[in-house]
Amino acid sequence: MGDGSPLPDPNRWKALAVCLIAGFITLLDVSIVNVALPSIREGLGASESEIQWVLSGYALTFGLVLVPAGRIGDARGRRMMFMTGLALFTGASALCGAAQTSIWLVLARLLQGIAGGILTPQISALIQQMFSGRERGRAFGMFGTVIGISTAVGPLLGGVIIKLFGAEEGWRWVFYVNLPIGIVAFVLASRLLPGPDHENRACLRDLDPIGVLLLGSGVVLLLLPLVEQRQWNGGTKWLLVPLAAALLVVFVLWERRQTRRGRMPVVDLALFRFHSYTLGLFVMLFYFAGFTSIFFVLTLYLQSGLGYSALLAGLTITPFAVGASVGASIGGHLVHRFGHALVATGLLMVVIGLCGSILAVYEVPGHRVGWALVAPLLFAGLGSGLVISPNQTLTLAEVPPAQGGSAAGVLQTAQRIGSAMGIAVVGSIFFSRLAEDQGQDWAGPLRHGLVASVAFVLVAFVVAFADLRKGRVLRSR
């Protein structure tokens, strides 16, 4: 080109397709496993806590490695990290499908989460590396569409797979379906993805492994007494909560020390000087705790409580995903016009939709509840679409470009930790109520679980409303 700027990569659109395929399967595994949980529980004799760890363990390890994995990719080559994450994810999927015990499956899911956390940040970084200007906007838009589609089709696709391969062994194919996709994507990635665009090298200490360990240990110790509430008798388990709090305090002190020494922390605490970023992060933390946990208890209720097939359970949940996809498209056009008011409105819609779901379960017991849930879940889904993407846009708006990658990574980490926290809390309430009712009444435990989910979303709404009020005060001044 005459202006001296580098020529665009001729394979960039093909390479983008490979990135989107890989991103699709890692994000699909967040939602597709929900409808397989009752089959896993029966097939492996999994306990309640092990079922919770199948979901929350994946979310937790996924979130913890996002930021350091992104740094390694920036320093040592995104193609190398992309292919490492993809190979590990494909292998972990095979281990999940071949699991002979519930512990085996939980450990394989932890590994699968690590792989997803390695892979995902490379996709955004590769898009930034391969595209510029309007093309970059189009590429990120396509990635956003893939995120929405993977969420929408997950429960339905899981139901179809279990229908085809049978309730007893079909859950294995929910994981095996990743193998041919992962292998083909790996081969194409080796040929199409660009190599490193610089020669920087990161030292291990620059990746802050101690920070990762402190954060991970603190969150796990916080979740453990909740997930193991019924399996771990006695009150000693609650002693882990102050220990977890102490570890998280040490984590903050360590991160400050890393910053003072000029090293890269896992969480750049300077980001929290921006009030919009701080409040937006907490909106995501509590919102993901609320909306992720909905599907965990709802699929168990529909399949184990009402005897729905996995396919029918997936169809029942689909209105939320469809609404979320439509809402995300609307939110993308309206976010710059309405700002934080749009996020607060979306959260309020989710609360109303979930309260409608609670009412539907109460008023329409039995198999007809699936039809009664369509309207409230669709409404909640529309609200959800007005929350996630617009909130991310607004949360990152004040952050300087030099800190943009770190800020986005920490935001995603908060989302995954929120998911793990929500599944732990809501699952604990659901199973405790189910045990009190001796498994005779599933509707009561579901209503209590959904109330807990609503409580998380309400906290997110309060934070979003505070952000809205703060913004108006600053503008008036």
Short mmCIF file of C-alpha atoms in Angstrom, two decimals:
data_model
loop_
_atom_site.label_atom_id
_atom_site.label_comp_id
_atom_site.label_asym_id
_atom_site.label_seq_id
_atom_site.Cartn_x
_atom_site.Cartn_y
_atom_site.Cartn_z
CA MET A 1 0.00 0.00 0.00
CA GLY A 2 1.22 3.51 -0.86
CA ASP A 3 0.93 4.93 2.65
CA GLY A 4 3.43 2.45 4.08
CA SER A 5 0.89 0.64 6.30
CA PRO A 6 1.16 -3.17 6.30
CA LEU A 7 -0.95 -5.17 3.91
CA PRO A 8 -3.90 -6.92 5.55
CA ASP A 9 -3.60 -10.67 6.03
CA PRO A 10 -5.21 -12.31 2.96
CA ASN A 11 -6.38 -15.23 5.12
CA ARG A 12 -7.91 -13.03 7.82
CA TRP A 13 -11.57 -13.92 7.13
CA LYS A 14 -10.82 -17.64 6.95
CA ALA A 15 -8.79 -17.33 10.15
CA LEU A 16 -11.71 -15.49 11.76
CA ALA A 17 -14.00 -18.41 10.88
CA VAL A 18 -11.62 -20.78 12.72
CA CYS A 19 -11.60 -18.46 15.76
CA LEU A 20 -15.39 -18.27 15.79
CA ILE A 21 -15.77 -22.06 15.55
CA ALA A 22 -13.41 -22.57 18.49
CA GLY A 23 -15.10 -19.81 20.48
CA PHE A 24 -18.47 -21.38 19.75
CA ILE A 25 -17.62 -24.78 21.26
CA THR A 26 -16.00 -23.33 24.41
CA LEU A 27 -18.95 -21.02 25.09
CA LEU A 28 -21.44 -23.73 24.11
CA ASP A 29 -20.14 -25.89 26.96
CA VAL A 30 -21.34 -23.27 29.44
CA SER A 31 -24.99 -23.93 28.53
CA ILE A 32 -25.21 -27.30 26.75
CA VAL A 33 -24.32 -29.32 29.87
CA ASN A 34 -27.35 -28.03 31.82
CA VAL A 35 -29.84 -30.40 30.15
CA ALA A 36 -27.41 -33.32 30.57
CA LEU A 37 -27.18 -32.96 34.37
CA PRO A 38 -30.02 -35.36 35.28
CA SER A 39 -28.55 -38.01 32.94
CA ILE A 40 -25.08 -37.49 34.43
CA ARG A 41 -26.52 -37.74 37.92
CA GLU A 42 -28.18 -41.08 37.17
CA GLY A 43 -25.47 -42.49 34.91
CA LEU A 44 -22.56 -41.84 37.28
CA GLY A 45 -24.43 -41.79 40.58
CA ALA A 46 -23.18 -38.23 41.13
CA SER A 47 -23.95 -36.47 44.39
CA GLU A 48 -25.62 -33.07 44.55
CA SER A 49 -22.33 -31.31 45.23
CA GLU A 50 -20.58 -33.11 42.36
CA ILE A 51 -23.34 -32.01 39.97
CA GLN A 52 -22.78 -28.43 41.12
CA TRP A 53 -19.02 -28.72 40.60
CA VAL A 54 -19.57 -29.97 37.02
CA LEU A 55 -20.93 -26.49 36.23
CA SER A 56 -19.30 -24.17 38.76
CA GLY A 57 -15.85 -25.83 38.45
CA TYR A 58 -15.82 -25.17 34.70
CA ALA A 59 -16.85 -21.54 35.19
CA LEU A 60 -14.31 -20.98 37.97
CA THR A 61 -11.19 -22.37 36.26
CA PHE A 62 -12.29 -20.70 33.01
CA GLY A 63 -12.35 -17.32 34.75
CA LEU A 64 -9.14 -17.68 36.76
CA VAL A 65 -6.84 -18.29 33.78
CA LEU A 66 -8.37 -15.70 31.40
CA VAL A 67 -6.11 -12.78 32.32
CA PRO A 68 -2.75 -14.60 32.60
CA ALA A 69 -3.51 -16.62 29.45
CA GLY A 70 -4.20 -13.39 27.57
CA ARG A 71 -0.85 -12.03 28.72
CA ILE A 72 1.03 -15.15 27.64
CA GLY A 73 -0.63 -14.91 24.23
CA ASP A 74 0.37 -11.27 23.85
CA ALA A 75 3.96 -12.06 24.81
CA ARG A 76 4.63 -15.48 23.27
CA GLY A 77 2.26 -15.68 20.34
CA ARG A 78 -1.51 -15.90 20.13
CA ARG A 79 -1.54 -18.70 17.57
CA MET A 80 0.54 -20.90 19.87
CA MET A 81 -1.76 -20.23 22.83
CA PHE A 82 -4.89 -20.63 20.70
CA MET A 83 -3.74 -24.05 19.47
CA THR A 84 -2.62 -25.08 22.98
CA GLY A 85 -6.02 -24.16 24.42
CA LEU A 86 -7.88 -25.85 21.57
CA ALA A 87 -5.87 -29.09 21.86
CA LEU A 88 -6.34 -29.13 25.64
CA PHE A 89 -10.07 -28.42 25.30
CA THR A 90 -10.53 -31.22 22.77
CA GLY A 91 -8.61 -33.68 24.96
CA ALA A 92 -10.52 -32.63 28.08
CA SER A 93 -13.82 -33.10 26.20
CA ALA A 94 -12.77 -36.68 25.41
CA LEU A 95 -11.96 -37.24 29.09
CA CYS A 96 -15.36 -35.83 30.10
CA GLY A 97 -17.18 -38.16 27.69
CA ALA A 98 -15.19 -41.18 28.85
CA ALA A 99 -15.71 -40.48 32.58
CA GLN A 100 -16.37 -43.60 34.65
CA THR A 101 -16.91 -41.82 37.96
CA SER A 102 -18.32 -38.46 38.98
CA ILE A 103 -14.95 -37.36 40.43
CA TRP A 104 -13.34 -38.16 37.06
CA LEU A 105 -15.92 -35.95 35.33
CA VAL A 106 -15.47 -33.05 37.77
CA LEU A 107 -11.66 -33.10 37.31
CA ALA A 108 -12.03 -33.29 33.53
CA ARG A 109 -14.42 -30.32 33.62
CA LEU A 110 -11.88 -28.32 35.65
CA LEU A 111 -9.30 -29.08 32.94
CA GLN A 112 -11.82 -28.18 30.24
CA GLY A 113 -12.45 -24.84 31.97
CA ILE A 114 -8.71 -24.09 32.06
CA ALA A 115 -8.53 -24.85 28.33
CA GLY A 116 -11.49 -22.57 27.60
CA GLY A 117 -9.84 -19.81 29.63
CA ILE A 118 -6.62 -20.20 27.63
CA LEU A 119 -8.42 -20.14 24.28
CA THR A 120 -11.02 -17.39 24.69
CA PRO A 121 -8.80 -14.29 25.22
CA GLN A 122 -6.76 -15.21 22.14
CA ILE A 123 -9.84 -14.77 19.93
CA SER A 124 -10.32 -11.09 20.82
CA ALA A 125 -6.56 -10.47 20.56
CA LEU A 126 -6.35 -12.17 17.14
CA ILE A 127 -9.27 -10.09 15.86
CA GLN A 128 -7.43 -6.94 16.95
CA GLN A 129 -4.23 -8.22 15.30
CA MET A 130 -5.81 -9.24 11.96
CA PHE A 131 -8.33 -6.43 11.43
CA SER A 132 -8.48 -2.66 11.63
CA GLY A 133 -11.04 0.10 11.09
CA ARG A 134 -14.51 -0.94 10.00
CA GLU A 135 -13.40 -4.52 9.38
CA ARG A 136 -12.49 -4.86 13.06
CA GLY A 137 -15.98 -3.68 14.04
CA ARG A 138 -17.56 -6.23 11.70
CA ALA A 139 -15.34 -9.01 13.07
CA PHE A 140 -16.18 -8.20 16.71
CA GLY A 141 -19.85 -8.01 15.73
CA MET A 142 -19.64 -11.53 14.28
CA PHE A 143 -17.97 -12.74 17.48
CA GLY A 144 -20.78 -11.20 19.53
CA THR A 145 -23.32 -12.98 17.34
CA VAL A 146 -21.56 -16.31 17.91
CA ILE A 147 -21.68 -15.73 21.69
CA GLY A 148 -25.44 -15.16 21.46
CA ILE A 149 -26.04 -18.18 19.21
CA SER A 150 -23.98 -20.52 21.42
CA THR A 151 -26.07 -19.51 24.43
CA ALA A 152 -29.32 -19.86 22.50
CA VAL A 153 -28.72 -23.28 20.94
CA GLY A 154 -26.90 -24.90 23.90
CA PRO A 155 -29.89 -26.32 25.81
CA LEU A 156 -31.70 -27.28 22.61
CA LEU A 157 -28.65 -28.93 21.03
CA GLY A 158 -27.95 -30.81 24.27
CA GLY A 159 -31.53 -32.07 24.26
CA VAL A 160 -31.28 -33.22 20.62
CA ILE A 161 -28.01 -35.09 21.28
CA ILE A 162 -29.42 -36.91 24.34
CA LYS A 163 -32.58 -37.73 22.35
CA LEU A 164 -30.48 -39.27 19.55
CA PHE A 165 -28.08 -41.26 21.73
CA GLY A 166 -30.41 -42.13 24.63
CA ALA A 167 -30.84 -40.78 28.14
CA GLU A 168 -28.37 -43.26 29.67
CA GLU A 169 -25.29 -42.57 27.50
CA GLY A 170 -26.38 -39.47 25.56
CA TRP A 171 -24.71 -37.13 28.02
CA ARG A 172 -21.32 -38.51 26.90
CA TRP A 173 -21.98 -37.30 23.35
CA VAL A 174 -22.64 -33.80 24.66
CA PHE A 175 -18.85 -33.78 25.21
CA TYR A 176 -17.82 -36.02 22.31
CA VAL A 177 -19.42 -33.62 19.82
CA ASN A 178 -16.48 -31.29 20.48
CA LEU A 179 -13.90 -33.80 19.19
CA PRO A 180 -14.36 -33.62 15.39
CA ILE A 181 -14.91 -29.84 15.57
CA GLY A 182 -11.79 -29.37 17.72
CA ILE A 183 -9.58 -31.55 15.49
CA VAL A 184 -10.65 -29.81 12.26
CA ALA A 185 -10.27 -26.37 13.86
CA PHE A 186 -6.78 -27.29 15.13
CA VAL A 187 -5.59 -28.29 11.65
CA LEU A 188 -7.03 -25.13 10.09
CA ALA A 189 -5.58 -22.93 12.85
CA SER A 190 -2.06 -24.23 12.16
CA ARG A 191 -2.43 -23.14 8.52
CA LEU A 192 -4.46 -19.94 8.71
CA LEU A 193 -3.77 -18.08 11.96
CA PRO A 194 -1.05 -15.42 11.85
CA GLY A 195 2.19 -15.91 13.74
CA PRO A 196 3.45 -13.56 16.47
CA ASP A 197 3.74 -9.93 15.43
CA HIS A 198 6.56 -9.17 17.88
CA GLU A 199 9.28 -10.94 19.85
CA ASN A 200 8.46 -10.00 23.44
CA ARG A 201 8.94 -12.69 26.05
CA ALA A 202 7.12 -12.88 29.36
CA CYS A 203 8.75 -14.22 32.49
CA LEU A 204 6.76 -16.53 34.75
CA ARG A 205 6.82 -13.97 37.55
CA ASP A 206 5.27 -11.38 35.20
CA LEU A 207 2.20 -13.63 34.93
CA ASP A 208 1.61 -13.37 38.70
CA PRO A 209 1.08 -17.07 39.50
CA ILE A 210 0.90 -16.25 43.23
CA GLY A 211 -1.96 -13.82 42.56
CA VAL A 212 -3.84 -16.45 40.55
CA LEU A 213 -3.33 -18.99 43.36
CA LEU A 214 -4.51 -16.59 46.08
CA LEU A 215 -7.61 -15.53 44.14
CA GLY A 216 -8.49 -19.10 43.17
CA SER A 217 -7.96 -20.47 46.68
CA GLY A 218 -10.03 -17.69 48.24
CA VAL A 219 -12.98 -18.22 45.88
CA VAL A 220 -12.88 -22.03 46.21
CA LEU A 221 -12.84 -21.85 50.03
CA LEU A 222 -15.78 -19.44 49.85
CA LEU A 223 -17.79 -21.80 47.63
CA LEU A 224 -16.85 -25.07 49.35
CA PRO A 225 -19.15 -24.87 52.41
CA LEU A 226 -22.06 -23.91 50.15
CA VAL A 227 -21.58 -26.70 47.63
CA GLU A 228 -20.81 -29.30 50.33
CA GLN A 229 -23.50 -28.09 52.74
CA ARG A 230 -25.37 -31.41 52.91
CA GLN A 231 -22.39 -33.74 52.40
CA TRP A 232 -20.22 -32.05 55.06
CA ASN A 233 -22.01 -32.42 58.40
CA GLY A 234 -21.41 -30.09 61.29
CA GLY A 235 -20.59 -26.41 61.51
CA THR A 236 -16.81 -26.62 61.00
CA LYS A 237 -17.21 -26.06 57.25
CA TRP A 238 -18.26 -22.46 57.88
CA LEU A 239 -14.81 -21.74 59.36
CA LEU A 240 -13.63 -21.74 55.73
CA VAL A 241 -15.52 -18.47 55.11
CA PRO A 242 -13.30 -16.23 57.30
CA LEU A 243 -10.27 -18.10 55.95
CA ALA A 244 -11.45 -17.32 52.40
CA ALA A 245 -11.94 -13.65 53.35
CA ALA A 246 -8.40 -13.55 54.77
CA LEU A 247 -6.96 -15.03 51.57
CA LEU A 248 -8.82 -12.48 49.45
CA VAL A 249 -7.44 -9.65 51.63
CA VAL A 250 -3.93 -11.09 51.17
CA PHE A 251 -4.65 -11.24 47.42
CA VAL A 252 -5.45 -7.49 47.35
CA LEU A 253 -2.30 -6.67 49.34
CA TRP A 254 -0.21 -8.86 47.01
CA GLU A 255 -1.66 -7.17 43.92
CA ARG A 256 -0.78 -3.75 45.36
CA ARG A 257 2.77 -5.00 45.98
CA GLN A 258 3.02 -6.24 42.39
CA THR A 259 1.92 -2.84 41.09
CA ARG A 260 4.42 -0.94 43.30
CA ARG A 261 7.24 -3.14 41.98
CA GLY A 262 6.26 -2.40 38.39
CA ARG A 263 5.08 -5.95 37.67
CA MET A 264 1.82 -7.01 36.06
CA PRO A 265 -0.84 -8.10 38.59
CA VAL A 266 -3.75 -10.42 37.81
CA VAL A 267 -6.12 -7.58 38.67
CA ASP A 268 -4.96 -4.03 38.01
CA LEU A 269 -6.37 -2.32 41.10
CA ALA A 270 -5.93 1.06 39.41
CA LEU A 271 -8.97 0.16 37.31
CA PHE A 272 -11.17 0.59 40.37
CA ARG A 273 -10.45 4.31 40.39
CA PHE A 274 -13.02 4.56 37.61
CA HIS A 275 -16.40 4.44 39.38
CA SER A 276 -18.25 3.30 36.25
CA TYR A 277 -15.86 0.37 35.82
CA THR A 278 -16.15 -0.66 39.49
CA LEU A 279 -19.94 -0.55 39.53
CA GLY A 280 -20.22 -2.19 36.11
CA LEU A 281 -18.02 -5.06 37.26
CA PHE A 282 -20.22 -5.67 40.30
CA VAL A 283 -23.32 -5.56 38.08
CA MET A 284 -21.82 -8.41 36.03
CA LEU A 285 -20.69 -10.37 39.11
CA PHE A 286 -24.17 -10.43 40.66
CA TYR A 287 -26.09 -10.66 37.40
CA PHE A 288 -24.17 -13.74 36.26
CA ALA A 289 -24.70 -15.26 39.72
CA GLY A 290 -28.43 -14.81 39.18
CA PHE A 291 -29.08 -15.70 35.57
CA THR A 292 -26.64 -18.64 35.26
CA SER A 293 -28.14 -20.38 38.27
CA ILE A 294 -31.69 -20.19 36.84
CA PHE A 295 -31.03 -22.88 34.26
CA PHE A 296 -29.23 -25.14 36.72
CA VAL A 297 -32.29 -25.57 38.96
CA LEU A 298 -34.87 -25.26 36.17
CA THR A 299 -33.49 -28.18 34.12
CA LEU A 300 -33.32 -30.39 37.23
CA TYR A 301 -36.93 -29.51 38.05
CA LEU A 302 -38.22 -30.14 34.53
CA GLN A 303 -36.38 -33.44 33.99
CA SER A 304 -36.05 -35.02 37.42
CA GLY A 305 -39.17 -33.46 38.95
CA LEU A 306 -41.63 -33.52 36.06
CA GLY A 307 -40.10 -36.23 33.88
CA TYR A 308 -39.51 -33.99 30.85
CA SER A 309 -37.10 -35.37 28.27
CA ALA A 310 -33.82 -33.49 27.79
CA LEU A 311 -35.11 -32.24 24.43
CA LEU A 312 -38.35 -30.91 25.93
CA ALA A 313 -36.43 -29.28 28.79
CA GLY A 314 -34.14 -27.62 26.23
CA LEU A 315 -37.15 -26.34 24.29
CA THR A 316 -38.66 -24.93 27.50
CA ILE A 317 -35.51 -22.91 28.23
CA THR A 318 -35.06 -21.75 24.61
CA PRO A 319 -37.42 -18.70 24.89
CA PHE A 320 -34.97 -17.06 27.33
CA ALA A 321 -32.07 -17.58 24.92
CA VAL A 322 -34.09 -16.34 21.94
CA GLY A 323 -35.17 -13.26 23.89
CA ALA A 324 -31.56 -12.62 24.93
CA SER A 325 -30.39 -12.73 21.30
CA VAL A 326 -33.11 -10.28 20.20
CA GLY A 327 -32.49 -8.04 23.23
CA ALA A 328 -28.73 -7.96 22.56
CA SER A 329 -29.35 -6.75 19.00
CA ILE A 330 -31.69 -4.01 20.26
CA GLY A 331 -29.34 -3.09 23.10
CA GLY A 332 -26.40 -2.64 20.71
CA HIS A 333 -28.34 0.06 18.86
CA LEU A 334 -29.70 1.83 21.96
CA VAL A 335 -26.79 1.75 24.40
CA HIS A 336 -25.21 5.04 23.25
CA ARG A 337 -28.59 6.76 23.40
CA PHE A 338 -29.84 5.59 26.79
CA GLY A 339 -26.63 4.51 28.53
CA HIS A 340 -26.92 3.15 32.07
CA ALA A 341 -30.69 3.57 32.06
CA LEU A 342 -30.84 0.78 29.45
CA VAL A 343 -28.93 -1.64 31.72
CA ALA A 344 -31.12 -0.79 34.73
CA THR A 345 -34.25 -1.32 32.60
CA GLY A 346 -32.94 -4.68 31.37
CA LEU A 347 -32.25 -5.84 34.94
CA LEU A 348 -35.73 -4.79 36.03
CA MET A 349 -37.19 -6.77 33.11
CA VAL A 350 -35.22 -9.86 34.21
CA VAL A 351 -36.54 -9.50 37.77
CA ILE A 352 -40.13 -9.18 36.50
CA GLY A 353 -39.68 -12.16 34.16
CA LEU A 354 -38.25 -14.35 36.92
CA CYS A 355 -41.03 -13.36 39.31
CA GLY A 356 -43.44 -14.35 36.54
CA SER A 357 -41.66 -17.71 36.31
CA ILE A 358 -42.07 -18.24 40.06
CA LEU A 359 -45.77 -17.42 39.73
CA ALA A 360 -46.09 -19.81 36.75
CA VAL A 361 -44.61 -22.69 38.74
CA TYR A 362 -46.95 -21.87 41.64
CA GLU A 363 -50.14 -21.46 39.59
CA VAL A 364 -49.59 -24.12 36.90
CA PRO A 365 -48.16 -27.21 38.61
CA GLY A 366 -47.44 -30.34 36.62
CA HIS A 367 -46.47 -30.87 32.99
CA ARG A 368 -48.27 -27.78 31.63
CA VAL A 369 -45.79 -25.51 33.41
CA GLY A 370 -43.53 -25.60 30.33
CA TRP A 371 -46.12 -23.60 28.37
CA ALA A 372 -46.69 -21.25 31.30
CA LEU A 373 -42.96 -20.46 31.44
CA VAL A 374 -42.66 -19.38 27.80
CA ALA A 375 -43.83 -15.76 28.22
CA PRO A 376 -41.96 -14.90 31.47
CA LEU A 377 -38.72 -16.53 30.26
CA LEU A 378 -38.96 -14.72 26.92
CA PHE A 379 -39.49 -11.40 28.73
CA ALA A 380 -36.57 -12.10 31.09
CA GLY A 381 -34.41 -13.03 28.09
CA LEU A 382 -35.21 -9.74 26.35
CA GLY A 383 -34.11 -7.95 29.50
CA SER A 384 -30.93 -10.01 29.68
CA GLY A 385 -30.01 -8.91 26.17
CA LEU A 386 -30.20 -5.30 27.34
CA VAL A 387 -27.78 -6.02 30.19
CA ILE A 388 -24.68 -7.99 29.20
CA SER A 389 -23.30 -6.35 26.05
CA PRO A 390 -24.46 -2.77 26.85
CA ASN A 391 -23.05 -3.03 30.37
CA GLN A 392 -19.69 -4.17 29.00
CA THR A 393 -19.63 -1.22 26.59
CA LEU A 394 -20.44 1.28 29.36
CA THR A 395 -18.13 -0.34 31.91
CA LEU A 396 -15.11 -0.08 29.62
CA ALA A 397 -15.97 3.42 28.32
CA GLU A 398 -13.90 5.32 30.93
CA VAL A 399 -10.94 2.92 30.86
CA PRO A 400 -7.88 4.20 28.92
CA PRO A 401 -7.07 2.14 25.79
CA ALA A 402 -3.75 1.02 27.28
CA GLN A 403 -5.64 -0.74 30.08
CA GLY A 404 -8.50 -2.00 27.87
CA GLY A 405 -7.28 -5.58 27.52
CA SER A 406 -6.67 -6.00 31.25
CA ALA A 407 -10.02 -4.37 32.08
CA ALA A 408 -11.95 -6.68 29.72
CA GLY A 409 -10.16 -9.73 31.12
CA VAL A 410 -10.96 -8.82 34.74
CA LEU A 411 -14.59 -8.20 33.73
CA GLN A 412 -14.85 -11.69 32.20
CA THR A 413 -13.21 -13.17 35.30
CA ALA A 414 -15.89 -11.50 37.46
CA GLN A 415 -18.59 -13.02 35.22
CA ARG A 416 -17.22 -16.56 35.64
CA ILE A 417 -16.72 -16.20 39.39
CA GLY A 418 -20.28 -14.87 39.61
CA SER A 419 -21.55 -17.93 37.73
CA ALA A 420 -19.73 -20.29 40.09
CA MET A 421 -20.99 -18.38 43.14
CA GLY A 422 -24.61 -18.37 41.93
CA ILE A 423 -24.67 -22.08 41.16
CA ALA A 424 -23.20 -22.80 44.61
CA VAL A 425 -25.68 -20.64 46.54
CA VAL A 426 -28.83 -21.41 44.54
CA GLY A 427 -27.96 -25.10 44.24
CA SER A 428 -27.43 -25.33 47.99
CA ILE A 429 -30.86 -23.78 48.67
CA PHE A 430 -32.56 -25.97 46.06
CA PHE A 431 -31.12 -29.27 47.30
CA SER A 432 -31.65 -28.40 50.98
CA ARG A 433 -35.35 -27.72 50.35
CA LEU A 434 -35.63 -30.86 48.24
CA ALA A 435 -34.18 -32.93 51.10
CA GLU A 436 -36.64 -31.38 53.58
CA ASP A 437 -39.51 -32.38 51.27
CA GLN A 438 -37.91 -35.84 50.84
CA GLY A 439 -37.94 -35.46 47.07
CA GLN A 440 -41.75 -35.43 46.95
CA ASP A 441 -42.25 -31.79 45.96
CA TRP A 442 -39.92 -30.33 43.31
CA ALA A 443 -41.93 -27.14 42.69
CA GLY A 444 -41.25 -25.75 46.19
CA PRO A 445 -37.45 -26.11 45.97
CA LEU A 446 -37.53 -24.58 42.47
CA ARG A 447 -39.44 -21.54 43.72
CA HIS A 448 -36.95 -21.06 46.57
CA GLY A 449 -34.04 -21.41 44.12
CA LEU A 450 -35.56 -18.88 41.74
CA VAL A 451 -36.14 -16.46 44.63
CA ALA A 452 -32.40 -16.65 45.38
CA SER A 453 -31.64 -16.01 41.69
CA VAL A 454 -33.97 -12.99 41.75
CA ALA A 455 -32.16 -11.72 44.86
CA PHE A 456 -28.82 -11.75 42.98
CA VAL A 457 -30.36 -9.90 40.01
CA LEU A 458 -31.93 -7.37 42.40
CA VAL A 459 -28.51 -6.66 43.90
CA ALA A 460 -27.22 -6.11 40.36
CA PHE A 461 -30.15 -3.73 39.73
CA VAL A 462 -29.38 -1.72 42.90
CA VAL A 463 -25.74 -1.37 41.79
CA ALA A 464 -26.80 -0.37 38.25
CA PHE A 465 -29.26 2.18 39.66
CA ALA A 466 -26.50 3.62 41.87
CA ASP A 467 -24.30 3.89 38.76
CA LEU A 468 -27.14 5.68 36.94
CA ARG A 469 -27.66 8.13 39.83
CA LYS A 470 -23.91 8.77 40.14
CA GLY A 471 -23.66 9.52 36.43
CA ARG A 472 -26.54 12.01 36.61
CA VAL A 473 -24.98 13.78 39.60
CA LEU A 474 -21.65 14.08 37.79
CA ARG A 475 -23.32 15.42 34.63
CA SER A 476 -25.37 17.97 36.62
CA ARG A 477 -22.15 19.28 38.20
#
